[in-house]
Tab-separated table of C-alpha atoms and ligand atoms in Angstrom:
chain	number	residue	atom	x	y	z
A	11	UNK	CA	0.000	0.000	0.000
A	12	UNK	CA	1.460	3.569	-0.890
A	13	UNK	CA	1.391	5.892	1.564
A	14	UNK	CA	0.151	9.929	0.207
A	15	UNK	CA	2.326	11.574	2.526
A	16	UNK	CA	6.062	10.418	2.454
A	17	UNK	CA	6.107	12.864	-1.517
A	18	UNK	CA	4.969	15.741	0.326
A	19	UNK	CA	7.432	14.656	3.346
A	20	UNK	CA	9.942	15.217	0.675
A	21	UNK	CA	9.391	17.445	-1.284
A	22	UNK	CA	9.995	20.796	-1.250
A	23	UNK	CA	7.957	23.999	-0.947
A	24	UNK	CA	8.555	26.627	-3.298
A	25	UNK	CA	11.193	28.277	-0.488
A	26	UNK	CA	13.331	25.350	0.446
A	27	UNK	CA	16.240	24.610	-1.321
A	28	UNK	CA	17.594	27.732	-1.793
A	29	UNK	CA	18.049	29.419	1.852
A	30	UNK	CA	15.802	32.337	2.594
A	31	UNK	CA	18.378	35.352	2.247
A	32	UNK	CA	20.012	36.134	5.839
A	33	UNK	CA	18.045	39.471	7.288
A	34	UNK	CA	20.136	42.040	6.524
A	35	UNK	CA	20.592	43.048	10.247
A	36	UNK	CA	23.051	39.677	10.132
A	37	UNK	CA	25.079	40.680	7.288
A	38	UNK	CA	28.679	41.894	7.433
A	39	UNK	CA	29.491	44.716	4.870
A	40	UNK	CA	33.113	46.032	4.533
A	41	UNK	CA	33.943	49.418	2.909
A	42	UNK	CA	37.361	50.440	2.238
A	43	UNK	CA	38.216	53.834	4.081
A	44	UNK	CA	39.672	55.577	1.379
A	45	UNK	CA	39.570	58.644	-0.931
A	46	UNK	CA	35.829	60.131	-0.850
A	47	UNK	CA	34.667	57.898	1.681
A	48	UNK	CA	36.889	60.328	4.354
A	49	UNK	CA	33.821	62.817	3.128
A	50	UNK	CA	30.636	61.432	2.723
A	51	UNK	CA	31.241	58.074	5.343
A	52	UNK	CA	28.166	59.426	6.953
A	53	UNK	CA	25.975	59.338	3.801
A	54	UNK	CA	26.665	55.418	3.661
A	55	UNK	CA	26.289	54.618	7.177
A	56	UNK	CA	22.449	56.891	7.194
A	57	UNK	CA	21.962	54.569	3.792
A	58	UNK	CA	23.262	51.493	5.087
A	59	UNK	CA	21.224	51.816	8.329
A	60	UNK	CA	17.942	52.740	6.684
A	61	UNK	CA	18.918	49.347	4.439
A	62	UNK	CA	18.183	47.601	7.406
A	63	UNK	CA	21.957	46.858	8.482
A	64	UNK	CA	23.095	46.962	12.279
A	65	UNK	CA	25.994	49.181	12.526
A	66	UNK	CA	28.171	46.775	14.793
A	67	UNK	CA	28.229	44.827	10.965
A	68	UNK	CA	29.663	47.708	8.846
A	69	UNK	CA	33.038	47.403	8.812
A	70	UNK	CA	35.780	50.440	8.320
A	71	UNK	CA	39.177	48.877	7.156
A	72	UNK	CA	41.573	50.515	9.154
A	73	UNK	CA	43.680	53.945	8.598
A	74	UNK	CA	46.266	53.391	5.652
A	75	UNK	CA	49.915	52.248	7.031
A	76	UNK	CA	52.877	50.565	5.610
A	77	UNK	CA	52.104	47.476	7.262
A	78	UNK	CA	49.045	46.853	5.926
A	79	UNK	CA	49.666	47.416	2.665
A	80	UNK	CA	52.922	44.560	3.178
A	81	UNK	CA	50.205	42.345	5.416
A	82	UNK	CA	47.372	42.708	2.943
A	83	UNK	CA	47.740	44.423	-0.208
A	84	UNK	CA	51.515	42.614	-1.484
A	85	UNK	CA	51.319	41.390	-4.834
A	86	UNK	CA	47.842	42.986	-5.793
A	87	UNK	CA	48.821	45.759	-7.031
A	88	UNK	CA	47.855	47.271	-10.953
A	89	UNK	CA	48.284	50.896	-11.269
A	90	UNK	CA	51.884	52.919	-10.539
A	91	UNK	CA	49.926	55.985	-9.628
A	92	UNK	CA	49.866	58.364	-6.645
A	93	UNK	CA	49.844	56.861	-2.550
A	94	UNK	CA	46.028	57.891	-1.707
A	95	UNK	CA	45.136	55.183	-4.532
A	96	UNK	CA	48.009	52.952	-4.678
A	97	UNK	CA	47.284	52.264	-0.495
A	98	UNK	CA	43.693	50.987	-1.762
A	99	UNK	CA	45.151	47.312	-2.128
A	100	UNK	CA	46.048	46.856	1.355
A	101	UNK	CA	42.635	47.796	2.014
A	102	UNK	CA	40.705	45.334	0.112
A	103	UNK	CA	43.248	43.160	1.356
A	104	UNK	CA	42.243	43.898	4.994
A	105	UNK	CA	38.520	43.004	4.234
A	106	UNK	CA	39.074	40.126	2.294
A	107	UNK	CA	41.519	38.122	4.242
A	108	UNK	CA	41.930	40.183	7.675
A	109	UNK	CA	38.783	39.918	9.336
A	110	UNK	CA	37.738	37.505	12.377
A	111	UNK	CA	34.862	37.147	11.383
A	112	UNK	CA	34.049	36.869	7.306
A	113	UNK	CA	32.259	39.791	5.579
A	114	UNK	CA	29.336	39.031	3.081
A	115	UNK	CA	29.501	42.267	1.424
A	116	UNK	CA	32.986	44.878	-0.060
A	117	UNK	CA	31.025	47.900	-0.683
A	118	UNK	CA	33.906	50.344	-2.500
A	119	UNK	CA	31.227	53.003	-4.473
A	120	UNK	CA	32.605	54.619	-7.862
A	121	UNK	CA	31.712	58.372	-6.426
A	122	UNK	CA	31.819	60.788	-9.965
A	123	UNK	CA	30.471	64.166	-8.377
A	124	UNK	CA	30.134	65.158	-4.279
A	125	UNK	CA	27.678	66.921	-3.034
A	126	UNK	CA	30.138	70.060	-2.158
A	127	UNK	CA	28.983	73.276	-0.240
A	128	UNK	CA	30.221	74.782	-3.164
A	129	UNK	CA	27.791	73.127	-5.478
A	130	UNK	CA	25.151	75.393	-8.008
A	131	UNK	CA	28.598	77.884	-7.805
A	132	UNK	CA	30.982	76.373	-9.394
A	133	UNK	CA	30.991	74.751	-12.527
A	134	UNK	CA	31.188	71.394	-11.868
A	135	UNK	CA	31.759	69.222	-8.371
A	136	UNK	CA	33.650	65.897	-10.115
A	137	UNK	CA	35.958	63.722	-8.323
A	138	UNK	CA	39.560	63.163	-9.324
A	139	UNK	CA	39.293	60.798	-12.251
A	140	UNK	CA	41.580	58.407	-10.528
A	141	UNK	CA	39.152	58.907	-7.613
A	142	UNK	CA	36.564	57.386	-9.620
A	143	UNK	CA	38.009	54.789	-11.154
A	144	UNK	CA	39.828	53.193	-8.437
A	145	UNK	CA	37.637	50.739	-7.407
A	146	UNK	CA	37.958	49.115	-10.979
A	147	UNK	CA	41.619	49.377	-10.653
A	148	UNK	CA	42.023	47.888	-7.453
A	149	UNK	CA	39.741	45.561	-7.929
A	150	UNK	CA	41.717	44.153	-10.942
A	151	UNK	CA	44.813	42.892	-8.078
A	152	UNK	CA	42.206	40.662	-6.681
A	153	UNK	CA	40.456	38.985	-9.735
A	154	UNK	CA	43.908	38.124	-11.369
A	155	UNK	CA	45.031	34.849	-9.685
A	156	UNK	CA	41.004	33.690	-9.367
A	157	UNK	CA	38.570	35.496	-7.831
A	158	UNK	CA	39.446	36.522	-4.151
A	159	UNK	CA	36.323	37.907	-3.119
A	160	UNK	CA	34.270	34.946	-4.196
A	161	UNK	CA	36.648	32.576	-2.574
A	162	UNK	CA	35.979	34.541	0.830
A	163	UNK	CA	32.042	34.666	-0.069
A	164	UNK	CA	32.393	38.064	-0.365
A	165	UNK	CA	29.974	39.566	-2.790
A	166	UNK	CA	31.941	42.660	-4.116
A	167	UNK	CA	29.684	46.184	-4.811
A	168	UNK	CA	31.438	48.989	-6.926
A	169	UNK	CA	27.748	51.261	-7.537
A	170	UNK	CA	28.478	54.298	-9.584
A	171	UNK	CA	26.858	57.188	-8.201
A	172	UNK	CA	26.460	60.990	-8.732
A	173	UNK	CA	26.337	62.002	-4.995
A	174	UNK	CA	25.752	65.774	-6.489
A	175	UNK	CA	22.978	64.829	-8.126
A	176	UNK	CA	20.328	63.471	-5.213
A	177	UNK	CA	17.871	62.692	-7.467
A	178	UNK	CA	19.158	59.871	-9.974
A	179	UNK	CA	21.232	58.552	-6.555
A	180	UNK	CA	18.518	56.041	-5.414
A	181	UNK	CA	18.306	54.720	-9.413
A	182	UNK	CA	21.995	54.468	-9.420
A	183	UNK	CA	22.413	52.742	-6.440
A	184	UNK	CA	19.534	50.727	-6.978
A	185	UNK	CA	21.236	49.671	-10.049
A	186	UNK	CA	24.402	49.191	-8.583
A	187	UNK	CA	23.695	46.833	-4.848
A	188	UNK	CA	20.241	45.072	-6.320
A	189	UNK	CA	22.759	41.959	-6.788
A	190	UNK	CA	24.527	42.084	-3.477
A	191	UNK	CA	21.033	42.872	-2.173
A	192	UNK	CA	18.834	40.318	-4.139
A	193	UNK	CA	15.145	41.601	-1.798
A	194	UNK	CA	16.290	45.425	-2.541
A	195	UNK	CA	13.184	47.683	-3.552
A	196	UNK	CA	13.593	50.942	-5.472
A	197	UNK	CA	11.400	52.664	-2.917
A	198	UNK	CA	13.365	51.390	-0.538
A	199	UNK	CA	16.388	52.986	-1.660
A	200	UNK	CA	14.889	55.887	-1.988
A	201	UNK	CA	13.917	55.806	1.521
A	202	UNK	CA	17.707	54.815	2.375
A	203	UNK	CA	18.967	57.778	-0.011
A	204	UNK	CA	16.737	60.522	1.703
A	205	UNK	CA	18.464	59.050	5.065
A	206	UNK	CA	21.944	58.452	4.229
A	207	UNK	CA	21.584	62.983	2.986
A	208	UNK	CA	20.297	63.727	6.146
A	209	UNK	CA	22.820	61.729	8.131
A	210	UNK	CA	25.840	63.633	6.236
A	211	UNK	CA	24.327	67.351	6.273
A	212	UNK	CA	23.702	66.581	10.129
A	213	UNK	CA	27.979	65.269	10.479
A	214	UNK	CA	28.678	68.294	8.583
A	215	UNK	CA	26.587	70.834	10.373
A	216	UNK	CA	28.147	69.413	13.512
A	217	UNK	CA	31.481	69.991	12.570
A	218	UNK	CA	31.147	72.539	11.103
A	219	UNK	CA	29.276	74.079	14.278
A	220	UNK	CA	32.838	72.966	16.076
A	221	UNK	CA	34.844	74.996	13.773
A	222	UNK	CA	32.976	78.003	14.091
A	223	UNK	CA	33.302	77.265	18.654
A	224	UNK	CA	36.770	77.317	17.866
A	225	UNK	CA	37.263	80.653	15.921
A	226	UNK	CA	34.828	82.262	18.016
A	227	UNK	CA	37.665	81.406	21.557
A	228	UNK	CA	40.236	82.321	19.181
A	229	UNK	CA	38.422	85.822	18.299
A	230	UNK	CA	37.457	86.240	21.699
A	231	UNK	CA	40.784	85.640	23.252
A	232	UNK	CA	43.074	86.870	20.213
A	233	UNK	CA	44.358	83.777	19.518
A	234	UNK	CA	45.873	82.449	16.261
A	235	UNK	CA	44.674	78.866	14.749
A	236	UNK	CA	45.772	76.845	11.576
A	237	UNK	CA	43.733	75.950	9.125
A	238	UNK	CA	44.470	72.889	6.926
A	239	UNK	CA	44.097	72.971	2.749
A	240	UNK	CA	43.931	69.380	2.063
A	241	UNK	CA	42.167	66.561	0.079
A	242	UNK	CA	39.446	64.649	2.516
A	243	UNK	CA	41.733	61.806	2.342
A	244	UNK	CA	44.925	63.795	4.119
A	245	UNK	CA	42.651	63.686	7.422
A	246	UNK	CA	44.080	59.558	6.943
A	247	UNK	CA	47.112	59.303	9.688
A	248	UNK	CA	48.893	57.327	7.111
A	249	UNK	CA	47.949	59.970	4.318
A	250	UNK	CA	48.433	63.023	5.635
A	251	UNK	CA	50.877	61.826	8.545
A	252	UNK	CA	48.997	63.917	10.717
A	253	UNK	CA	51.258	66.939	10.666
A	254	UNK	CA	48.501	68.980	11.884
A	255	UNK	CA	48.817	66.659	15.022
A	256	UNK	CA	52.092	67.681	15.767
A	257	UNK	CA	51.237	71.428	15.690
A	258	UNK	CA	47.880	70.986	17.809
A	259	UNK	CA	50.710	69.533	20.468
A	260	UNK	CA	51.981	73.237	20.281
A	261	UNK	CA	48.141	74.668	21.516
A	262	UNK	CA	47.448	75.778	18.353
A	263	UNK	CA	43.939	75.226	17.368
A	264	UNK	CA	43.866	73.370	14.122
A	265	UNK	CA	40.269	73.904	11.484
A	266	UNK	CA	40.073	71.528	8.430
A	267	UNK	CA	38.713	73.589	5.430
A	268	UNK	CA	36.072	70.791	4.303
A	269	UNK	CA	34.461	71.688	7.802
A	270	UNK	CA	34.780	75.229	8.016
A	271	UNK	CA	31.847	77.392	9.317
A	272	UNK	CA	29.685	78.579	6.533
A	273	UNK	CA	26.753	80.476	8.226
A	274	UNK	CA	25.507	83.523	6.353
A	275	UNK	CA	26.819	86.289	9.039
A	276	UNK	CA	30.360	84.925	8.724
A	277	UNK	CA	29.998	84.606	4.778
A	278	UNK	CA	28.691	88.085	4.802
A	279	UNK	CA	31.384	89.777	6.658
A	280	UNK	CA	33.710	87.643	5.421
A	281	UNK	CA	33.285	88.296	1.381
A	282	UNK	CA	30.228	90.574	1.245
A	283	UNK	CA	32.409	93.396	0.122
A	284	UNK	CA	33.494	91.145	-2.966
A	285	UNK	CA	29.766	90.451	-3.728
A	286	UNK	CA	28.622	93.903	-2.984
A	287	UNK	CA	31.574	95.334	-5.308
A	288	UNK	CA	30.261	92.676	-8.141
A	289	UNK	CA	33.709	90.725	-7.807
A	290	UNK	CA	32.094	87.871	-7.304
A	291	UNK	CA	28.425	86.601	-6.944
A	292	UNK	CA	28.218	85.325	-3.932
A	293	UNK	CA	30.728	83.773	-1.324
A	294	UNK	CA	31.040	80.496	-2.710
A	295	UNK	CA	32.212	81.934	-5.872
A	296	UNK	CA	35.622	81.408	-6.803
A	297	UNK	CA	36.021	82.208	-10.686
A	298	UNK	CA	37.798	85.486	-9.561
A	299	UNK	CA	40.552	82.693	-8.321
A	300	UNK	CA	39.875	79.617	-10.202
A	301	UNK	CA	38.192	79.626	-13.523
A	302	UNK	CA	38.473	75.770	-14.331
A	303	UNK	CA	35.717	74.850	-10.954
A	304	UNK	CA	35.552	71.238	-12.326
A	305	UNK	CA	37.042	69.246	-9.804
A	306	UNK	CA	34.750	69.131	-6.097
A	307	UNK	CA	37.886	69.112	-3.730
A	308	UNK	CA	40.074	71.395	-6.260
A	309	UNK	CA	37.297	73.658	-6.058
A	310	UNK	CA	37.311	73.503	-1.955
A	311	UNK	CA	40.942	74.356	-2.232
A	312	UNK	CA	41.091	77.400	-3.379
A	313	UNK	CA	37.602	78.262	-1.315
A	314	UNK	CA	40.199	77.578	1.723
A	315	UNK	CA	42.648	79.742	0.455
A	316	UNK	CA	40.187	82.517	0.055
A	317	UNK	CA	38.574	81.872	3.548
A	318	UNK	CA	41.769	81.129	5.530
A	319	UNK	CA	43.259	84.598	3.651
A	320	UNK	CA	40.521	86.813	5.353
A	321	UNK	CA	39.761	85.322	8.522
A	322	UNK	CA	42.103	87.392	10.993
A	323	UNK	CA	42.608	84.770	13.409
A	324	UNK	CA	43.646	82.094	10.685
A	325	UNK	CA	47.660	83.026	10.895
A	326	UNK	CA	49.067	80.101	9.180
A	327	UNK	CA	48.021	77.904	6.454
A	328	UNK	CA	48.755	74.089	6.348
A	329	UNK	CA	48.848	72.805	2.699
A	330	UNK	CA	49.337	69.192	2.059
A	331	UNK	CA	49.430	66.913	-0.932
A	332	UNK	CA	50.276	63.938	-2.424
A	333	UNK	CA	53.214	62.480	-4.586
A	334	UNK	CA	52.477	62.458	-8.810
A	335	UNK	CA	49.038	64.418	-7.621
A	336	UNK	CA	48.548	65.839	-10.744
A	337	UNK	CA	45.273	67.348	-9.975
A	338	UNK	CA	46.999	70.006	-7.194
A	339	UNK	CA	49.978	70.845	-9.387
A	340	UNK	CA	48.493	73.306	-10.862
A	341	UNK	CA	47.025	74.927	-7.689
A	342	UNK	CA	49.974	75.292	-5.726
A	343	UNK	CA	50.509	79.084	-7.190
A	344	UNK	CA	47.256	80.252	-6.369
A	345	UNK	CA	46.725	78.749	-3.355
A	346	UNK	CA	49.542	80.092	-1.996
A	347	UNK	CA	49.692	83.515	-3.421
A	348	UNK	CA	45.966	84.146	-2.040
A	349	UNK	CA	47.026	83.281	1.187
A	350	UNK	CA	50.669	85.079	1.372
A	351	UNK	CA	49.188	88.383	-0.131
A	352	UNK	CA	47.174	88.684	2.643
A	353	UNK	CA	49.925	88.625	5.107
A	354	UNK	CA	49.074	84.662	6.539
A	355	UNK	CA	52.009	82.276	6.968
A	356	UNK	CA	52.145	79.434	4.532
A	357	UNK	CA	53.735	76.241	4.837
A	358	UNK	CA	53.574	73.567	2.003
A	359	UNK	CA	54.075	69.620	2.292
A	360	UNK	CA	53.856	68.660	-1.098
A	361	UNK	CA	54.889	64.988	-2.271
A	362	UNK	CA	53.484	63.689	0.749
A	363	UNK	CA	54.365	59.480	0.291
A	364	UNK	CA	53.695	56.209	2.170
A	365	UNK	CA	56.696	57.066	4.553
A	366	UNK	CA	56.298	59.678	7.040
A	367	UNK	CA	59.459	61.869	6.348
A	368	UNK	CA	59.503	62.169	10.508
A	369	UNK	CA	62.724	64.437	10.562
A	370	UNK	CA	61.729	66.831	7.952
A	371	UNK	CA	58.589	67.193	9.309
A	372	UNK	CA	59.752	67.645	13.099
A	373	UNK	CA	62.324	70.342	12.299
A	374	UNK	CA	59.296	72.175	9.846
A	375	UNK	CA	56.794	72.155	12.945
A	376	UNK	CA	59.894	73.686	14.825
A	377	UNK	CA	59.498	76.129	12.179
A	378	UNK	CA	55.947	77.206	11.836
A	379	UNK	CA	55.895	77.152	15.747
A	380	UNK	CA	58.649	79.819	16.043
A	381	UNK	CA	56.946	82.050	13.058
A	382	UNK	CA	53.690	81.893	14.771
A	383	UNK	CA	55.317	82.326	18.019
A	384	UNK	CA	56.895	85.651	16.592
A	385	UNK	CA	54.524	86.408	14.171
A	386	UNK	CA	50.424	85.541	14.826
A	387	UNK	CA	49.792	88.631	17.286
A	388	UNK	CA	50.843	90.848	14.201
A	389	UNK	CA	49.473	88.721	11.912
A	390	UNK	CA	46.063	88.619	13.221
A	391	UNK	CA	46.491	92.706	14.020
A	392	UNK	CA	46.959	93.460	10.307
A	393	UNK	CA	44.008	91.550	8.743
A	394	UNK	CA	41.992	92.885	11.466
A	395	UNK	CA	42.514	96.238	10.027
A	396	UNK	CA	41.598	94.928	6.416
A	397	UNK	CA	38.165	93.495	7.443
A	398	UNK	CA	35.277	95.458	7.973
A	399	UNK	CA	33.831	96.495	11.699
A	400	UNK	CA	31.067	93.842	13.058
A	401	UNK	CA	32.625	90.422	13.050
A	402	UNK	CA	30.115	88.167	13.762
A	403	UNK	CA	32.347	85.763	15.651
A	404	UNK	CA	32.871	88.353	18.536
A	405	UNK	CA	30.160	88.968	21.285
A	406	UNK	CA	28.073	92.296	19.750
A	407	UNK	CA	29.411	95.248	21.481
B	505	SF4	S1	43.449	64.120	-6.497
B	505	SF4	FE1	45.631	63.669	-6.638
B	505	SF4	S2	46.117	62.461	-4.809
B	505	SF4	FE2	43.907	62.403	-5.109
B	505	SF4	S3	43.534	60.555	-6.316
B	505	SF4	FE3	43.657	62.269	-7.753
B	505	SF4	S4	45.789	62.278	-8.392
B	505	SF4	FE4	45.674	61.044	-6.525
């Protein structure tokens, strides 16, 4: 006699056999903190969140150093091109084959535009082209011997995405995680978008709301600060080899120009003369110093310069780039003739490389310490006298 129910004991409902997709609460996500990500990390944690990941499971790999790229990155290497790229390897190496626990997901996004302060002023907000395409690049080291993300179970997710252009972001990055995400929803995503925005103009207000507590003690007490002209990616200790560490060690304040205070009474007294005069059209203008505005952190640049140039208590300038950068060559004139002319120290570490040049650097902080030291109370005197009356960073009178 058959029996009716040993098929159905066996067989399988239209589910079974292929697992139900982990939640996404449970799944591990790496992302590579490099290049643009030192900028808009807050956009893809608000996104990654609203996704429906826990935040103990997105994983940072860890500042650049020597070491890792020798533990990690050895071997993997495609492109002879400048350090902030090159130090990508070790990296993806870190995700892949460093972690305690295994990742399910390398998220390492193709970023082509940022969503600058500056944007709707300047021409254009693009990344470095390098910028963009270093994901594909890097990527490359780790496909060549087999494919080392699928023999970790990592799914790998390189999403193009505008970030200066909000409203074709949730298509792109539809487009670009569906397959690491297989149950991802367009509305979703636009959900995610909206939420990974608000996260970053919330990290940026913050800071930016810091910057402006800082000048304000400075103004109040007469005190000189430095302010940094960098990429995003010189904030990196193994980057930027914090340099502006070593001076803070002094007392001196230090401001990063990404997160400097843009509120409309500072703007106003800072370049409403310019605007007023028809110099420029507003303060986020900089054709009067830059007429190529194609590149986002170029752009930001020479925005520093012009800031640092007329804020009094700004006495020295910090400029830092990297080795074969051949998108700051041809700022280094203007950046540092807007800030000389207007009587503000100005100290240069160009060709900045994977090894900390520790001497140089210690006797140059010697240096800027003993010009400030001598210097900053005239300094900050003179381009008092150049700025109009009613700084807004001073208690009203
Ligand atoms: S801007 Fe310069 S340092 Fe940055 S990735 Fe491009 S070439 Fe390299």
């Amino acid at each position: 006699m058959t029996t009716l129910t040993l098929p159905r004991w066996f067989g399988r409902t239209r589910s079974a056999g292929s697992a139900p997709p982990p939640s996404r609460s449970k799944l591990r996500l790496g992302i590579p903190r490099v290049l643009n990500l030192w900028n808009t990390h807050q956009f893809w944690m608000g996104l990654l969140g609203a996704l429906g990941f826990d935040p103990r499971n997105i994983v940072f790999s860890s500042d650049t150093s020597e070491e890792q790229g020798r533990q990690f990155g050895k071997g993997r290497g495609t492109v002879d091109c400048c350090y902030p790229v090159k130090c990508m390897s070790g990296h993806y190496g870190e995700l892949v084959f460093g972690q305690k626990q295994k990742l399910d997901i390398l998220l390492s996004p193709m970023i082509y535009t940022l969503p600058s302060f500056l944007s709707g002023h300047v021409a254009k907000t693009l990344t470095c082209p390098r910028v963009m395409a270093a994901p594909e690049n890097i990527k490359a080291g780790f496909l060549k011997e087999g494919d080392a993300f699928a023999e970790n179970g990592i799914r790998y997710c390189s999403p193009f995405v505008s970030l200066d252009e909000p409203l074709i972001v949730p298509k792109q990055l539809f487009e670009g995680m569906k397959d690491a995400l297989p149950d991802l929803t367009r509305e979703e995503m636009a959900r995610a978008v909206d939420a990974g925005y608000k996260a970053l103009h919330a990290f940026n207000d913050k800071l930016r709301k810091k910057s402006r507590e800082v000048l304000e003690w400075c103004a109040r007490e007469d005190k000189p600060c430095l302010m940094v002209v960098a990429r995003p990616y010189h904030m990196d200790p193994g980057i930027g080899h914090e340099i502006e560490v070593d001076l803070q060690a002094y007392g001196y304040p230090i401001l990063w120009m990404q997160y400097f205070p843009i509120d409309a009474d500072l703007m106003d007294w800072a370049f409403g003369d310019d605007v007023r005069a028809g110099h420029v059209k507003s303060a986020f203008d900089i054709h009067d110093v830059w007429q190529s505005s194609y590149s986002s952190n170029t752009n930001e640049i020479l925005w520093g310069a012009k800031v640092a140039a007329r804020i009094p208590w700004i006495a020295c300038v910090l400029r830092m780039s990297s080795y074969e950068c051949g998108m700051d060559q041809p700022t280094y004139s203007p950046v540092q003739q807007i800030v000389e002319r207007s009587g503000t120290l100005f100290f240069s570490f160009q060709d900045l490389d994977s090894t900390k040049p520790a001497g140089s650097v210690k006797i140059r902080v010697e240096t800027i310490t003993h010009y400030l030291e001598k210097y900053a109370a005239d300094i900050i005197n003179r381009k008092k006298a150049a700025m109009p009356p009613g700084c807004p960073l001073l208690p009203a009178a």
